Short mmCIF file of C-alpha atoms in Angstrom, two decimals:
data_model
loop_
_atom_site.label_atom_id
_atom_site.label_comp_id
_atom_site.label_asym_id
_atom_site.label_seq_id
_atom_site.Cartn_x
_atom_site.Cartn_y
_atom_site.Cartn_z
CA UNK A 190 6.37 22.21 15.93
CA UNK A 191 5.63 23.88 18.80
CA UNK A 192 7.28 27.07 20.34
CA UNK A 193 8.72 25.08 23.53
CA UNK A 194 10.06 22.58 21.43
CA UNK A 195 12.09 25.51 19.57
CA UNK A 196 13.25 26.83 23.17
CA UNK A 197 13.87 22.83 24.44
CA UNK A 198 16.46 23.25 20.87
CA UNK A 199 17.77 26.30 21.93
CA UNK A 200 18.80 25.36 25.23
CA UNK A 201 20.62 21.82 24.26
CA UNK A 202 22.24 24.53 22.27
CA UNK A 203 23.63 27.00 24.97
CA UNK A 204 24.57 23.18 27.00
CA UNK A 205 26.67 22.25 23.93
CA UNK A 206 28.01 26.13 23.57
CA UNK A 207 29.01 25.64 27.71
CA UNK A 208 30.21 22.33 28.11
CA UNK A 209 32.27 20.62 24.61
CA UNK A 210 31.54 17.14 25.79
CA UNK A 211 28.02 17.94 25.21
CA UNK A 212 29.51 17.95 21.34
CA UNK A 213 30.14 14.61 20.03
CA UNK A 214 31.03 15.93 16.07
CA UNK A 215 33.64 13.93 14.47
CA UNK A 216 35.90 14.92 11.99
CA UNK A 217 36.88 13.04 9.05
CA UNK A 218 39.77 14.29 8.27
CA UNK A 219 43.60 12.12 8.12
CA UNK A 220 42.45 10.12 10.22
CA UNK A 221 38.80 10.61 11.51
CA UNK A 222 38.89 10.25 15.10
CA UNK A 223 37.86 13.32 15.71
CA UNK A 224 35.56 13.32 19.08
CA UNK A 225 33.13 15.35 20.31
CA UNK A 226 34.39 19.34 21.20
CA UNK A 227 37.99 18.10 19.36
CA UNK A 228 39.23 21.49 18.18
CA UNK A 229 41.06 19.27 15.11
CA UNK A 230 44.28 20.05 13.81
CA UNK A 231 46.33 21.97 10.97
CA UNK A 232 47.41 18.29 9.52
CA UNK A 233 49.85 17.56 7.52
CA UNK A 234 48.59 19.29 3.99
CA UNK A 235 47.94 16.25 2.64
CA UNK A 236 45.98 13.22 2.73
CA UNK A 237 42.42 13.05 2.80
CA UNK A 238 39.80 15.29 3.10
CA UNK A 239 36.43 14.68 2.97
CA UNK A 240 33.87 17.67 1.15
CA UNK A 241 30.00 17.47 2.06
CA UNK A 242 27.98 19.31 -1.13
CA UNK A 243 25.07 20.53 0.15
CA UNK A 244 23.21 20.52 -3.36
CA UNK A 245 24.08 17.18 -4.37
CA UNK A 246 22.76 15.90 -7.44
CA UNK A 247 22.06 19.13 -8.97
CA UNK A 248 25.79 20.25 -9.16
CA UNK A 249 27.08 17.05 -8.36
CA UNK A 250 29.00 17.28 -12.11
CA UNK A 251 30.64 20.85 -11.97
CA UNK A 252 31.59 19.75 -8.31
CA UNK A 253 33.47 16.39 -9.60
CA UNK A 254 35.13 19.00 -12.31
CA UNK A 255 36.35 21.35 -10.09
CA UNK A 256 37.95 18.54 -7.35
CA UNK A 257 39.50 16.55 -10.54
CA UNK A 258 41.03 20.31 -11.32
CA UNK A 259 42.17 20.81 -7.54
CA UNK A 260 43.72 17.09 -7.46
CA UNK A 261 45.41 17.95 -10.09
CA UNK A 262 47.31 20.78 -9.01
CA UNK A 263 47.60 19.35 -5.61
CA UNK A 264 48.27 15.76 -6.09
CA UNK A 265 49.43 15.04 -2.33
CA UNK A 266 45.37 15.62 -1.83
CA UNK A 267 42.62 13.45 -2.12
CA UNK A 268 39.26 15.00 -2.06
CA UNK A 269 36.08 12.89 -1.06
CA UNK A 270 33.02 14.36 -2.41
CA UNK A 271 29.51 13.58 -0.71
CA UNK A 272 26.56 15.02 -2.63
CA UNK A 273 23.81 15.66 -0.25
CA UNK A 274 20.15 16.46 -1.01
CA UNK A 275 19.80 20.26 -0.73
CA UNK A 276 16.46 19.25 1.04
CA UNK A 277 18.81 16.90 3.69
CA UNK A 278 21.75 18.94 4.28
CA UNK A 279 20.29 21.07 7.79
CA UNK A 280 19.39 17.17 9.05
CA UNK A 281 22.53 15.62 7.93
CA UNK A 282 24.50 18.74 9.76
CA UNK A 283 22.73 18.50 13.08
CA UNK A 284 22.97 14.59 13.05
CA UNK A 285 27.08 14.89 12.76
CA UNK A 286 27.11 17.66 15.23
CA UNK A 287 25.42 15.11 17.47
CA UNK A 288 26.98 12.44 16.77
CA UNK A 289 29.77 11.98 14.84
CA UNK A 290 30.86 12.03 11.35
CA UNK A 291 31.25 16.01 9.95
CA UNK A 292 33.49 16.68 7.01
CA UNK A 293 36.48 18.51 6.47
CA UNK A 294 34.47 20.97 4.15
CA UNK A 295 31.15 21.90 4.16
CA UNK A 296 28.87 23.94 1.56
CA UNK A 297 26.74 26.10 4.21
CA UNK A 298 24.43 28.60 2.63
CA UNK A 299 23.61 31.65 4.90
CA UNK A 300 20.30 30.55 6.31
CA UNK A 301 21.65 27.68 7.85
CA UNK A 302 24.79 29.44 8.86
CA UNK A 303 24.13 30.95 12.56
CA UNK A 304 22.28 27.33 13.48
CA UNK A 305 25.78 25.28 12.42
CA UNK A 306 27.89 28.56 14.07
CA UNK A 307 26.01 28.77 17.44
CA UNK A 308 27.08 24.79 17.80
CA UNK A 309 30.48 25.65 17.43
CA UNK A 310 31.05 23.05 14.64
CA UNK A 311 32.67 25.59 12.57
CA UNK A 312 36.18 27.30 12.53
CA UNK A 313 36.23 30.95 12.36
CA UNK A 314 38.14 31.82 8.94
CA UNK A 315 38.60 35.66 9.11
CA UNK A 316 42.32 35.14 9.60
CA UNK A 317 42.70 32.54 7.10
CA UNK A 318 41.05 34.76 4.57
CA UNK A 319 42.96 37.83 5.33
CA UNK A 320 46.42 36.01 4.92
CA UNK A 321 45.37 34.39 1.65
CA UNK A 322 45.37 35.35 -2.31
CA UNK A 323 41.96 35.62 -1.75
CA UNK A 324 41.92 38.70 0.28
CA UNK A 325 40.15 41.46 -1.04
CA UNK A 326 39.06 39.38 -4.16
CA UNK A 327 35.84 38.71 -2.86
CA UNK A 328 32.53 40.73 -3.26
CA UNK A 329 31.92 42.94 -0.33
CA UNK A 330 28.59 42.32 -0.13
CA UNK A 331 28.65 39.11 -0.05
CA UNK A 332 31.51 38.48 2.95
CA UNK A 333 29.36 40.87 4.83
CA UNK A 334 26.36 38.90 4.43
CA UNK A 335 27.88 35.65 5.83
CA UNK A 336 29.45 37.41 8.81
CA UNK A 337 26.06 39.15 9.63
CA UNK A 338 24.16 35.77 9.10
CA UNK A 339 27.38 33.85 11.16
CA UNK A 340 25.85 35.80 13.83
CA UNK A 341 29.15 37.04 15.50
CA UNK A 342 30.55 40.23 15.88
CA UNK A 343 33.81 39.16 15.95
CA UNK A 344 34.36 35.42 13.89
CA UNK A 345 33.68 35.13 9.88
CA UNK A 346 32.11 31.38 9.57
CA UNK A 347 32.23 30.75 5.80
CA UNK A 348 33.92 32.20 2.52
CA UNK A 349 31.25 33.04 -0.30
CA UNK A 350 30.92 31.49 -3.21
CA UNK A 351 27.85 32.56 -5.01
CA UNK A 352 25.04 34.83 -4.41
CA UNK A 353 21.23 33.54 -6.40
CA UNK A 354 18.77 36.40 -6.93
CA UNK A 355 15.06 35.18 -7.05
CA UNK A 356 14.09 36.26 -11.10
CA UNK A 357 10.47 35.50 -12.98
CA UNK A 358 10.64 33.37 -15.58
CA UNK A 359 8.20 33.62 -18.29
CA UNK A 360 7.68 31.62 -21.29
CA UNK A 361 7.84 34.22 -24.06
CA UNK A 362 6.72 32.30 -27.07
CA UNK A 363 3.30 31.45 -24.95
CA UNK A 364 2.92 35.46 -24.32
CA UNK A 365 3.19 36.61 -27.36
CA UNK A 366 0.45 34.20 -28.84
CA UNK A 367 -1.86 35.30 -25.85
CA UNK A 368 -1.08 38.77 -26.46
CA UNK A 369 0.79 39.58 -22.89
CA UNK A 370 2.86 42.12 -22.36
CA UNK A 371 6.20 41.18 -20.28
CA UNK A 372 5.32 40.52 -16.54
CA UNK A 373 7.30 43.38 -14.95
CA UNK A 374 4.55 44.41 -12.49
CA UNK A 375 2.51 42.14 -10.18
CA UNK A 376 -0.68 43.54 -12.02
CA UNK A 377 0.48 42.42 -15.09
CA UNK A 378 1.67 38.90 -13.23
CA UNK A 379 -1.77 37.81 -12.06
CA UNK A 380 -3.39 39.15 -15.56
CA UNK A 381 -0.78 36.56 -17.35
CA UNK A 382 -1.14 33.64 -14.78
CA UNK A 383 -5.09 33.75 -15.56
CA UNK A 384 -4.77 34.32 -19.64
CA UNK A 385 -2.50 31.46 -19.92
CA UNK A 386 -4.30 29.18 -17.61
CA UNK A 387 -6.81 26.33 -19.67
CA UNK A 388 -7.11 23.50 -16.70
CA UNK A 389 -8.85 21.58 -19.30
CA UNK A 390 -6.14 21.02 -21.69
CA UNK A 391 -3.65 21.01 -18.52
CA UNK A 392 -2.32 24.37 -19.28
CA UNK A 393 -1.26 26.94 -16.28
CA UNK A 394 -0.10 30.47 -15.90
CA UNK A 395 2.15 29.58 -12.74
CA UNK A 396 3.54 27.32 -10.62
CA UNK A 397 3.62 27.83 -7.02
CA UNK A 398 6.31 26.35 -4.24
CA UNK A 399 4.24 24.94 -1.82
CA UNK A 400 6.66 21.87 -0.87
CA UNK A 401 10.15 22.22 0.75
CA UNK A 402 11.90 26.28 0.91
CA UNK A 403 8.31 27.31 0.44
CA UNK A 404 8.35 30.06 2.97
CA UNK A 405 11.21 32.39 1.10
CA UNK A 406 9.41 32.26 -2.42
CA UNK A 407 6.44 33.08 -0.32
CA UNK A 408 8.28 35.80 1.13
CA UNK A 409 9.21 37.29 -1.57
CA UNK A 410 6.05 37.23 -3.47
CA UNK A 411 4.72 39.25 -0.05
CA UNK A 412 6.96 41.73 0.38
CA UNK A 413 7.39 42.38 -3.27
CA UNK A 414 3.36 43.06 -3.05
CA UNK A 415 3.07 45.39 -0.31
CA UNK A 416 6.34 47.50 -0.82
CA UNK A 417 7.63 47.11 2.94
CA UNK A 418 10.84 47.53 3.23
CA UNK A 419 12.35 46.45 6.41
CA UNK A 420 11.37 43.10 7.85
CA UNK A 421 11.61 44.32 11.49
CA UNK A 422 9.78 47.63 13.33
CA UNK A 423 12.01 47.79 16.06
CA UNK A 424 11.99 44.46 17.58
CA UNK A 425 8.97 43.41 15.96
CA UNK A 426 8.71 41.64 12.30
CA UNK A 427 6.91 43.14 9.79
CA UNK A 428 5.79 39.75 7.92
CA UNK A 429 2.26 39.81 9.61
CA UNK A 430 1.71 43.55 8.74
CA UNK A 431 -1.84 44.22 7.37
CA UNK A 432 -0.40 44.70 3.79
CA UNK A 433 1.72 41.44 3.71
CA UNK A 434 -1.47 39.55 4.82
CA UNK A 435 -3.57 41.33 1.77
CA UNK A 436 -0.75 40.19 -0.44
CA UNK A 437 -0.33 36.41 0.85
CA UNK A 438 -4.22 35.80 0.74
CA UNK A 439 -3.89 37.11 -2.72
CA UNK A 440 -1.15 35.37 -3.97
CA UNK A 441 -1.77 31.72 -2.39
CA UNK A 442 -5.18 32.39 -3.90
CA UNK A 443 -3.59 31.26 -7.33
CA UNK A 444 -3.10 27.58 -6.17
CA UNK A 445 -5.41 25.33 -8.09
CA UNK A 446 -6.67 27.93 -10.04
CA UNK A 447 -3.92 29.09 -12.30
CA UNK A 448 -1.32 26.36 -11.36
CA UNK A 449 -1.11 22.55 -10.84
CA UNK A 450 -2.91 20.90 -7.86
CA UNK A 451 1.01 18.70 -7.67
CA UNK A 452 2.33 22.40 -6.59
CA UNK A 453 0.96 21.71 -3.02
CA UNK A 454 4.60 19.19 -2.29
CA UNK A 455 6.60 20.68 -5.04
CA UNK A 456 10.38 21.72 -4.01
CA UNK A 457 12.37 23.37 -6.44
CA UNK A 458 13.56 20.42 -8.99
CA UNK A 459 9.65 18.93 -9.06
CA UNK A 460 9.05 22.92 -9.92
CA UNK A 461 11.82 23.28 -12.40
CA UNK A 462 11.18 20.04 -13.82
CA UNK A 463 7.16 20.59 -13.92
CA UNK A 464 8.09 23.98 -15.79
CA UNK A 465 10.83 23.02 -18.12
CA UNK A 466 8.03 20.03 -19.14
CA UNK A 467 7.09 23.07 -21.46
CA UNK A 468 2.28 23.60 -20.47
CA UNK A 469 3.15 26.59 -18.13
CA UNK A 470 3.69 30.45 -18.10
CA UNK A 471 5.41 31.42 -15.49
CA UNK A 472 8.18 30.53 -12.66
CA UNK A 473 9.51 32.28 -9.65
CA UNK A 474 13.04 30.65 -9.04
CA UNK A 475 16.61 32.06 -8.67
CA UNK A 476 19.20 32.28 -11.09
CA UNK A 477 20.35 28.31 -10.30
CA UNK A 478 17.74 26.79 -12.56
CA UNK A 479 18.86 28.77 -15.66
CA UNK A 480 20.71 26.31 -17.62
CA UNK A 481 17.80 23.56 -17.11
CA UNK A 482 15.72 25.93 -18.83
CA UNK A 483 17.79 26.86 -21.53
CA UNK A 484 18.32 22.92 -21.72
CA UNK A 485 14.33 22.85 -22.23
CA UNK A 486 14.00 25.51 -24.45
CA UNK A 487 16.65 26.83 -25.76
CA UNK A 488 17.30 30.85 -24.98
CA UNK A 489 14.51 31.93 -27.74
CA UNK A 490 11.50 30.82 -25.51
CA UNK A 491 11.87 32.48 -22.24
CA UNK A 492 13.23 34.70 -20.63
CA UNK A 493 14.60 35.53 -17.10
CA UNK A 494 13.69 39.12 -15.67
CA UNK A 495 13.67 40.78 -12.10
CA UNK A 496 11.10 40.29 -9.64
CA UNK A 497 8.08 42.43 -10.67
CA UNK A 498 7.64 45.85 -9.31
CA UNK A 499 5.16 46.97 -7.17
CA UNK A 500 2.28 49.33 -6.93
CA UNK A 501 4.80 52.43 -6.45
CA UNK A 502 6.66 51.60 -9.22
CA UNK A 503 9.52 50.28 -6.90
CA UNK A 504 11.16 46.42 -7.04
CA UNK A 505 11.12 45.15 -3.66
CA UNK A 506 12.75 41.75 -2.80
CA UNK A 507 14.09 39.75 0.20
CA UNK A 508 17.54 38.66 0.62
CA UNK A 509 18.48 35.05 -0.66
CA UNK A 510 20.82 33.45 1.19
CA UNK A 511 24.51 33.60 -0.04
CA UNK A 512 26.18 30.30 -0.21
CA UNK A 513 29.84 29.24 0.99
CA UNK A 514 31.93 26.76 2.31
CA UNK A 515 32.64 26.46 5.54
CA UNK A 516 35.73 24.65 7.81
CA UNK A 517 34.54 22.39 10.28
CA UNK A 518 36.92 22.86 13.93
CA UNK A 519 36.88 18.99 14.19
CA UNK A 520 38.82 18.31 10.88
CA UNK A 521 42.02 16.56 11.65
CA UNK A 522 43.49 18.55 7.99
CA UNK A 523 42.55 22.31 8.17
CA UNK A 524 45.28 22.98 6.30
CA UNK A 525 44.49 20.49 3.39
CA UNK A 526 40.69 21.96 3.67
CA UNK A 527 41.63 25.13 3.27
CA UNK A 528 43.50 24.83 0.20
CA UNK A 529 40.59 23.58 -0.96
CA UNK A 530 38.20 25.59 -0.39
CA UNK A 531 40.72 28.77 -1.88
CA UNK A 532 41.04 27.45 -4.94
CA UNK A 533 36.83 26.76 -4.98
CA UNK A 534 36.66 30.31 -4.59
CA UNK A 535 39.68 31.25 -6.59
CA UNK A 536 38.77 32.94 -10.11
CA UNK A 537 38.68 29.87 -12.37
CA UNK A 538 36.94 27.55 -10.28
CA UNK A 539 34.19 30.41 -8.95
CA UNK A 540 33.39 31.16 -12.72
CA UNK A 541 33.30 27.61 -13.40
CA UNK A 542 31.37 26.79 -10.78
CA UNK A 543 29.04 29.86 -11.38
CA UNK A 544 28.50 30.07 -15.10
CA UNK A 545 27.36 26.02 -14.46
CA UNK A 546 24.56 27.41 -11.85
CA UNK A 547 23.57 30.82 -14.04
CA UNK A 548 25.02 32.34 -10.20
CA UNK A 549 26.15 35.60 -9.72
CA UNK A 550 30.23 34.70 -8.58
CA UNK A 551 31.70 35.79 -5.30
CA UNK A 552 35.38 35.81 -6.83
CA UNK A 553 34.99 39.71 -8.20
CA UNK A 554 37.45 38.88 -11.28
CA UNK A 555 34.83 35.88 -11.72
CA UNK A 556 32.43 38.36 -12.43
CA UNK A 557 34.50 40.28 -14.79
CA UNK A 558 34.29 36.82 -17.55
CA UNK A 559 32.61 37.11 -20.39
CA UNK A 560 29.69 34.35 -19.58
CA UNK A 561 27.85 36.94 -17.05
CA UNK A 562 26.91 39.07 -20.16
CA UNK A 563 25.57 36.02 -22.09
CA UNK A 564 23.49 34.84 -19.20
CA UNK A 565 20.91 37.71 -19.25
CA UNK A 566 18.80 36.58 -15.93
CA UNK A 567 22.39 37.01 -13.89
CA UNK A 568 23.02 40.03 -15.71
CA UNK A 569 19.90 41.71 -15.03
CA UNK A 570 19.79 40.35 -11.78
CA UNK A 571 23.50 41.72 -10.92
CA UNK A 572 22.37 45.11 -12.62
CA UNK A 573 19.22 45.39 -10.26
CA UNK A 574 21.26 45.48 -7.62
CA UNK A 575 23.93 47.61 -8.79
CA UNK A 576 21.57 50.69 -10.34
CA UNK A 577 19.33 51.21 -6.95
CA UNK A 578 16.32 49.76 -8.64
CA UNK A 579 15.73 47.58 -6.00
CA UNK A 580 15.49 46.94 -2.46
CA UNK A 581 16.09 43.80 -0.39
CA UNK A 582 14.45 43.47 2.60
CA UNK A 583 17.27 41.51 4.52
CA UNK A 584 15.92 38.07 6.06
CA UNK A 585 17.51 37.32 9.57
CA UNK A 586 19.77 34.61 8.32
CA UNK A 587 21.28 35.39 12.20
CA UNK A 588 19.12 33.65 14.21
CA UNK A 589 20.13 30.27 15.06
CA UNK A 590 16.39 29.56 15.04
CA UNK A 591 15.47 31.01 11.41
CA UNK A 592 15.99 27.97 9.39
CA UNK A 593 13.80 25.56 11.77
CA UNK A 594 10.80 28.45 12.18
CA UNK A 595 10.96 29.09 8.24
CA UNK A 596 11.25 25.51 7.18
CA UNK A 597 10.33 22.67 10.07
CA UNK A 598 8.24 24.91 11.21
CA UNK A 599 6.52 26.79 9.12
CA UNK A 600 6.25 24.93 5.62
CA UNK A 601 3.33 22.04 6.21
CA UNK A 602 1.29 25.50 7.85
CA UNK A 603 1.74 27.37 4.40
CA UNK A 604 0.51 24.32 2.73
CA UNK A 605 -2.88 24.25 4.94
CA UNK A 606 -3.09 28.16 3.64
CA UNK A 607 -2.69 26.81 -0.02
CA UNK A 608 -5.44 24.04 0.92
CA UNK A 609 -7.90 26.84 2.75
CA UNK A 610 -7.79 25.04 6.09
CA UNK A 611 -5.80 28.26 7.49
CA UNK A 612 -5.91 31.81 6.46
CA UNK A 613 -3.16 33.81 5.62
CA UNK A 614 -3.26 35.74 8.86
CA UNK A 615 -3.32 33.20 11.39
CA UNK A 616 -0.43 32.01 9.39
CA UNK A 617 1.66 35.05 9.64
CA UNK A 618 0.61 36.06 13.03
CA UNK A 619 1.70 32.50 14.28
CA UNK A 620 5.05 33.25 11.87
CA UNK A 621 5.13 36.43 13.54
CA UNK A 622 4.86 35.33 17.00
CA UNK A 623 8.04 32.80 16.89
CA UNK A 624 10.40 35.94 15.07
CA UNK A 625 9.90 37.91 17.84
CA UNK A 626 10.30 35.74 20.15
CA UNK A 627 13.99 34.45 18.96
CA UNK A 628 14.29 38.23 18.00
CA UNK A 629 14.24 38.97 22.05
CA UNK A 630 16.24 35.78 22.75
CA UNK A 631 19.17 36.94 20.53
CA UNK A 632 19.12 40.31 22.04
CA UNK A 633 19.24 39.23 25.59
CA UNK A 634 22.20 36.99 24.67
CA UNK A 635 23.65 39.80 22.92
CA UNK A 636 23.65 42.09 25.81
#
């Protein structure tokens, strides 16, 4: 995708942001005739509301749970749950912000935030929040990360539920018999992921993300490498510094040689799955895969540790977006969706919802319960933040344009580095080139 196309996007965005009949989103709330640029309504409280899950499939079950729970204890309330591909959910979004169809309630993690937010499809909830039993029973860090990625000053666009630390995990049984010491720096990475590696009897140290949300694993893996910590110089990124290309070129180097050729279109549950088959050594995921591997294993033959450290003996990482649920302005029952989404962040149902994922829980008396000390990647993970150990580099979940330039666009060029039909520099430097530009484009409509 080409940068005019990106500006052609942003522009039918400032049209809709100027003009609501522009908008054709429709609710589906009591009712749904919602139309487009509707502003919805408070509703009656009960009725029907209709909740979009934007990782349907793989939390489709805790999900059902936790609206059977919420029924329940609402009973004038009928909840419709629609799991959606995690892989989908950006496309399904922008469709129904097009034309027609958006739920009452929405899961919106914070990359995809400031796109949904800058199309006004969603209804500021700072006041909600600071009139409800949630107030002040959320993580700091965590609201502030969805109001910076909302990308407004002044309007809160989701309520966290969850925040999912990248981790390494690493087959322990398969270390021990090769001899390896624990992968906690990226020296001793690469030294595992070529020990453990026998392509002859299918056997690999890693396995790489090189199909869908490729870019942030990639990310990571970079910055971790060269130690940089900010991922802007003033108004310019940092991603195509000279020390993030010597540590992409080195680290897409492993494909084919340490992991499966199938790597090249994996997305994170052909990874997980590919892993948890039991032939490889070592996985870069977040904390949201941790209970398939325990399924696959047990908790005797792997383990789930921090990010490696780098060459100066200091953990860098880049931010992973939090998730939340957001209110779409065009539901017909905000005051049914609401209730809703309190009691999904309320401590039960947050605890619930995150001991199911292996999550680290938004709801801070959540993260008081017992399970976060039994599930050591989220404890170590919530300790490595907590002790100054390591630094996140923060991603800029803000621009409207960050999910389209690190996914649409982006992706199928990190696969041709994989393949060695691009190098890792013309990569970033093309990367680097579309940042900066929707960088400048924020700031001008900032000032």
């Amino acid at each position: 995708m080409k940068i005019s196309i990106r500006r052609s996007r942003r522009a039918a965005i400032a049209v809709a942001l100027g003009s609501v009949l522009a908008l054709t989103a429709t609710a589906c709330g009591d009712d749904g005739s919602g139309s487009g640029g509707d502003k919805g309504s408070e509703g009656s409280g009960k009725g029907e509301i209709v909740f979009w899950d934007n990782n349907g499939g793989v939390r489709t079950d805790i999900w059902k749970e936790i609206i059977a729970d919420f029924e329940k204890a609402n009973p004038d309330i009928k909840v419709e749950y629609v799991p959606i591909a995690a892989t989908e959910v950006q496309s399904k979004y922008d469709t129904a912000i097009q034309g027609g169809g958006l739920p009452d309630v929405g899961g919106v993690g914070a990359a995809m935030l400031a796109g949904i937010a800058a199309q006004d499809a969603l209804e500021p909830v700072e006041t909600r929040l600071s009139e409800s039993g949630l107030n002040g029973k959320l993580n700091e860090d965590m609201v502030e990360s969805v109001k910076v990625a909302g990308g407004s000053e002044e309007h809160m666009y989701s309520i966290p539920t969850s925040a999912n630390n990248g981790v390494l995990y690493y087959r322990t049984d398969l270390f021990k018999k090769a001899g390896l010491e624990e992968p906690t720096t990226w020296d001793a990475f690469y030294e595992a992921a070529e020990k453990l590696t026998n392509v002859g009897k299918n056997q690999f140290g890693y396995t790489i993300r090189g199909g869908a949300g490729s870019i942030a694993q990639a990310l990571d893996a970079m910055y971790g490498q060269s130690g940089i910590t900010s991922f802007w110089d003033g108004d310019k990124t940092t991603v195509n510094d000279p020390k993030n290309v010597e540590a992409l070129e080195k680290y897409a180097g492993l494909y084919k040689k340490v992991t499966p050729a199938a790597d090249l279109n994996n997305d994170f549950t052909k990874m997980v799955a590919q892993w948890d088959s039991g032939t490889i050594g070592m996985l870069n995921h977040n904390l949201g895969s941790y209970q398939d591997h325990v399924k696959a294993f047990g908790v005797d033959k792997f383990r789930g540790i921090p990010q490696p450290v780098g060459p100066s003996g200091k953990r860098v990482q880049v931010s992973n977006p939090v998730d939340g649920l957001g209110l779409f302005k065009s539901s017909k029952n905000k005051d049914a969706a609401w209730k809703f989404i309190e009691f999904a962040a309320s401590h039960e149902a947050n605890s619930k919802w995150n001991e199911s994922a292996g999550a680290i829980p938004s709801n801070t008396d959540a993260a008081k319960d017992a399970w976060i000390s039994e599930a050591e990647p989220t404890k170590l993970a919530a300790a490595s933040l907590n002790d100054g150990s390591t630094t996140i580099v923060q991603l800029p979940y803000y621009l409207p344009d960050w999910n389209t330039i690190s996914k649409a666009d982006n992706e199928p060029n990190f696969q041709k580095v994989l393949l060695g039909k691009m190098s890792a520099k013309d990569f970033l430097d093309t990367l680097a080139e579309q940042l900066n530009e929707a960088q400048a484009e924020w700031n001008e409509q900032k000032s």
